[in-house]
mmCIF file of C-alpha atoms in Angstrom:
data_model
loop_
_atom_site.group_PDB
_atom_site.id
_atom_site.type_symbol
_atom_site.label_atom_id
_atom_site.label_comp_id
_atom_site.label_asym_id
_atom_site.label_seq_id
_atom_site.Cartn_x
_atom_site.Cartn_y
_atom_site.Cartn_z
ATOM 1 C CA MET A 1 -0.236 0.145 -0.462
ATOM 2 C CA ALA A 2 1.768 3.062 -1.178
ATOM 3 C CA ASP A 3 0.358 4.845 2.270
ATOM 4 C CA LEU A 4 1.970 2.717 4.577
ATOM 5 C CA ASP A 5 4.632 2.613 2.465
ATOM 6 C CA ALA A 6 5.214 7.093 2.648
ATOM 7 C CA LEU A 7 4.422 6.640 6.470
ATOM 8 C CA LEU A 8 7.590 3.814 6.975
ATOM 9 C CA ALA A 9 9.862 6.084 5.312
ATOM 10 C CA ALA A 10 8.452 9.796 6.923
ATOM 11 C CA ALA A 11 9.526 7.300 10.543
ATOM 12 C CA ILE A 12 12.790 6.812 9.145
ATOM 13 C CA ASP A 13 13.266 9.907 7.767
ATOM 14 C CA ALA A 14 12.538 11.191 11.242
ATOM 15 C CA MET A 15 14.574 8.755 13.080
ATOM 16 C CA GLY A 16 17.684 10.280 11.037
ATOM 17 C CA LYS A 17 17.115 14.075 11.826
ATOM 18 C CA SER A 18 16.005 13.069 15.637
ATOM 19 C CA ARG A 19 18.108 14.329 18.420
ATOM 20 C CA PRO A 20 18.576 11.965 21.049
ATOM 21 C CA THR A 21 22.052 13.163 22.171
ATOM 22 C CA TYR A 22 22.342 11.316 25.885
ATOM 23 C CA SER A 23 21.020 8.189 24.084
ATOM 24 C CA GLN A 24 21.995 7.356 21.540
ATOM 25 C CA PHE A 25 19.361 5.696 20.894
ATOM 26 C CA PRO A 26 17.257 7.041 18.107
ATOM 27 C CA VAL A 27 13.418 6.432 17.259
ATOM 28 C CA GLY A 28 11.315 8.085 14.709
ATOM 29 C CA ALA A 29 7.305 8.145 14.046
ATOM 30 C CA ALA A 30 4.324 9.430 11.840
ATOM 31 C CA ILE A 31 1.548 9.585 12.160
ATOM 32 C CA LEU A 32 -1.417 9.104 8.670
ATOM 33 C CA THR A 33 -4.510 10.628 9.178
ATOM 34 C CA GLU A 34 -7.922 9.588 7.027
ATOM 35 C CA ASP A 35 -7.345 12.122 4.990
ATOM 36 C CA GLY A 36 -3.789 11.117 3.628
ATOM 37 C CA ARG A 37 -1.693 13.488 4.940
ATOM 38 C CA ILE A 38 1.542 12.144 6.712
ATOM 39 C CA PHE A 39 2.810 13.421 10.069
ATOM 40 C CA SER A 40 6.008 12.914 11.918
ATOM 41 C CA GLY A 41 8.608 13.608 14.486
ATOM 42 C CA GLY A 42 12.246 12.524 16.374
ATOM 43 C CA ASN A 43 12.513 11.906 19.939
ATOM 44 C CA ILE A 44 14.896 15.449 20.893
ATOM 45 C CA GLU A 45 16.674 15.163 24.448
ATOM 46 C CA VAL A 46 18.457 17.583 25.980
ATOM 47 C CA ALA A 47 20.164 18.459 29.228
ATOM 48 C CA SER A 48 18.174 18.041 31.725
ATOM 49 C CA TYR A 49 17.129 14.132 31.065
ATOM 50 C CA PRO A 50 14.747 13.214 30.669
ATOM 51 C CA GLU A 51 13.221 16.236 29.942
ATOM 52 C CA GLY A 52 13.344 15.711 26.152
ATOM 53 C CA TRP A 53 10.717 15.182 23.919
ATOM 54 C CA CYS A 54 9.376 11.604 22.412
ATOM 55 C CA ALA A 55 8.955 10.777 18.639
ATOM 56 C CA GLU A 56 5.544 10.270 18.523
ATOM 57 C CA THR A 57 5.093 12.969 21.371
ATOM 58 C CA THR A 58 6.889 15.027 18.719
ATOM 59 C CA ALA A 59 4.797 13.190 15.504
ATOM 60 C CA LEU A 60 1.280 14.467 17.363
ATOM 61 C CA SER A 61 2.903 18.145 17.569
ATOM 62 C CA HIS A 62 3.225 18.487 14.099
ATOM 63 C CA TYR A 63 -0.211 17.202 13.969
ATOM 64 C CA VAL A 64 -2.044 18.371 16.081
ATOM 65 C CA MET A 65 -0.197 22.234 14.670
ATOM 66 C CA GLY A 66 -1.546 21.096 11.821
ATOM 67 C CA GLN A 67 -4.938 20.369 12.243
ATOM 68 C CA GLY A 68 -4.610 16.766 11.366
ATOM 69 C CA ASP A 69 -8.121 14.634 10.566
ATOM 70 C CA THR A 70 -8.317 11.111 11.635
ATOM 71 C CA ILE A 71 -5.563 9.151 12.732
ATOM 72 C CA THR A 72 -5.856 5.517 10.934
ATOM 73 C CA ASP A 73 -2.481 4.687 10.745
ATOM 74 C CA ILE A 74 1.045 5.274 13.098
ATOM 75 C CA CYS A 75 4.533 3.866 12.565
ATOM 76 C CA VAL A 76 7.274 3.505 15.137
ATOM 77 C CA ILE A 77 10.526 3.072 14.191
ATOM 78 C CA ALA A 78 14.188 3.072 16.088
ATOM 79 C CA GLU A 79 17.983 2.598 14.750
ATOM 80 C CA ARG A 80 18.634 -0.319 17.462
ATOM 81 C CA LEU A 81 15.469 -2.175 18.656
ATOM 82 C CA PRO A 82 13.258 -3.742 16.609
ATOM 83 C CA ARG A 83 9.436 -3.736 16.859
ATOM 84 C CA CYS A 84 10.277 -0.905 19.073
ATOM 85 C CA THR A 85 6.382 0.063 20.835
ATOM 86 C CA PRO A 86 5.533 3.563 22.548
ATOM 87 C CA CYS A 87 6.317 4.032 25.556
ATOM 88 C CA GLY A 88 3.732 4.118 27.932
ATOM 89 C CA GLY A 89 3.147 8.512 28.289
ATOM 90 C CA CYS A 90 2.829 8.138 25.040
ATOM 91 C CA ARG A 91 1.037 5.150 24.059
ATOM 92 C CA GLN A 92 -1.519 6.961 26.910
ATOM 93 C CA ARG A 93 -0.889 10.307 24.235
ATOM 94 C CA LEU A 94 -1.797 8.006 21.316
ATOM 95 C CA ALA A 95 -4.955 6.885 22.613
ATOM 96 C CA GLU A 96 -5.816 10.596 23.522
ATOM 97 C CA PHE A 97 -6.356 11.460 19.810
ATOM 98 C CA ALA A 98 -5.792 7.754 17.574
ATOM 99 C CA PRO A 99 -9.495 5.953 17.818
ATOM 100 C CA PRO A 100 -9.483 2.779 19.211
ATOM 101 C CA ASP A 101 -9.123 0.814 15.843
ATOM 102 C CA ALA A 102 -5.795 3.182 14.267
ATOM 103 C CA ARG A 103 -3.453 0.579 13.498
ATOM 104 C CA LEU A 104 -0.047 1.277 14.678
ATOM 105 C CA HIS A 105 2.710 -0.581 12.956
ATOM 106 C CA LEU A 106 5.599 -1.109 14.293
ATOM 107 C CA CYS A 107 9.536 -2.063 12.363
ATOM 108 C CA ALA A 108 12.517 -3.729 12.001
ATOM 109 C CA ASP A 109 15.506 -3.848 9.619
ATOM 110 C CA GLY A 110 12.877 -0.956 7.201
ATOM 111 C CA ALA A 111 10.097 -2.890 6.545
ATOM 112 C CA ILE A 112 6.795 -2.714 8.958
ATOM 113 C CA VAL A 113 6.879 -6.283 10.442
ATOM 114 C CA LYS A 114 3.980 -5.768 13.043
ATOM 115 C CA THR A 115 0.460 -4.105 13.447
ATOM 116 C CA LEU A 116 -1.718 -4.302 16.162
ATOM 117 C CA THR A 117 -4.822 -1.956 17.066
ATOM 118 C CA MET A 118 -4.493 1.207 19.454
ATOM 119 C CA ALA A 119 -7.237 -1.124 21.353
ATOM 120 C CA GLU A 120 -4.063 -3.873 21.390
ATOM 121 C CA ILE A 121 -2.018 -2.014 22.603
ATOM 122 C CA PHE A 122 -2.501 0.014 25.367
ATOM 123 C CA PRO A 123 -6.249 -1.177 26.182
ATOM 124 C CA LEU A 124 -7.410 -0.043 29.016
ATOM 125 C CA GLY A 125 -6.385 3.744 28.888
ATOM 126 C CA PHE A 126 -7.384 6.703 31.082
ATOM 127 C CA ASP A 127 -10.115 7.957 29.586
ATOM 128 C CA GLY A 128 -10.414 12.027 29.702
ATOM 129 C CA ASP A 129 -14.374 12.026 29.312
ATOM 130 C CA VAL A 130 -14.033 11.562 33.537
ATOM 131 C CA LEU A 131 -12.603 15.446 33.594
ATOM 132 C CA THR A 132 -15.035 16.617 31.837
ATOM 133 C CA GLY A 133 -18.429 15.529 32.979
#
């Protein structure tokens, strides 16, 4: 599928632009929306470690600022960890914006190797609706 090829390429490109100054663990993430747009980001580390941004958080910030449409797919890739999954905090962040059926693609060696839904990777996430009611 062309959209997934472009999504993977965006995640790989973002990983190459990441700034893993302290961990030396580059990660890239990319988000695909229903209207075909892709928002990507790499992890960014600062001296007040671990106060940096994960790749998924960076991609989400581009998505929010770009007023992205419904998220359909998310791709995550790390240079040194096959099938790198989002950390717990990023799972919550992604769950705030992506529907439960959004697909999360885990990568290794420049290819998608496993696909899960957000509901599968984060089945009991905190529901922000309780805060607004």
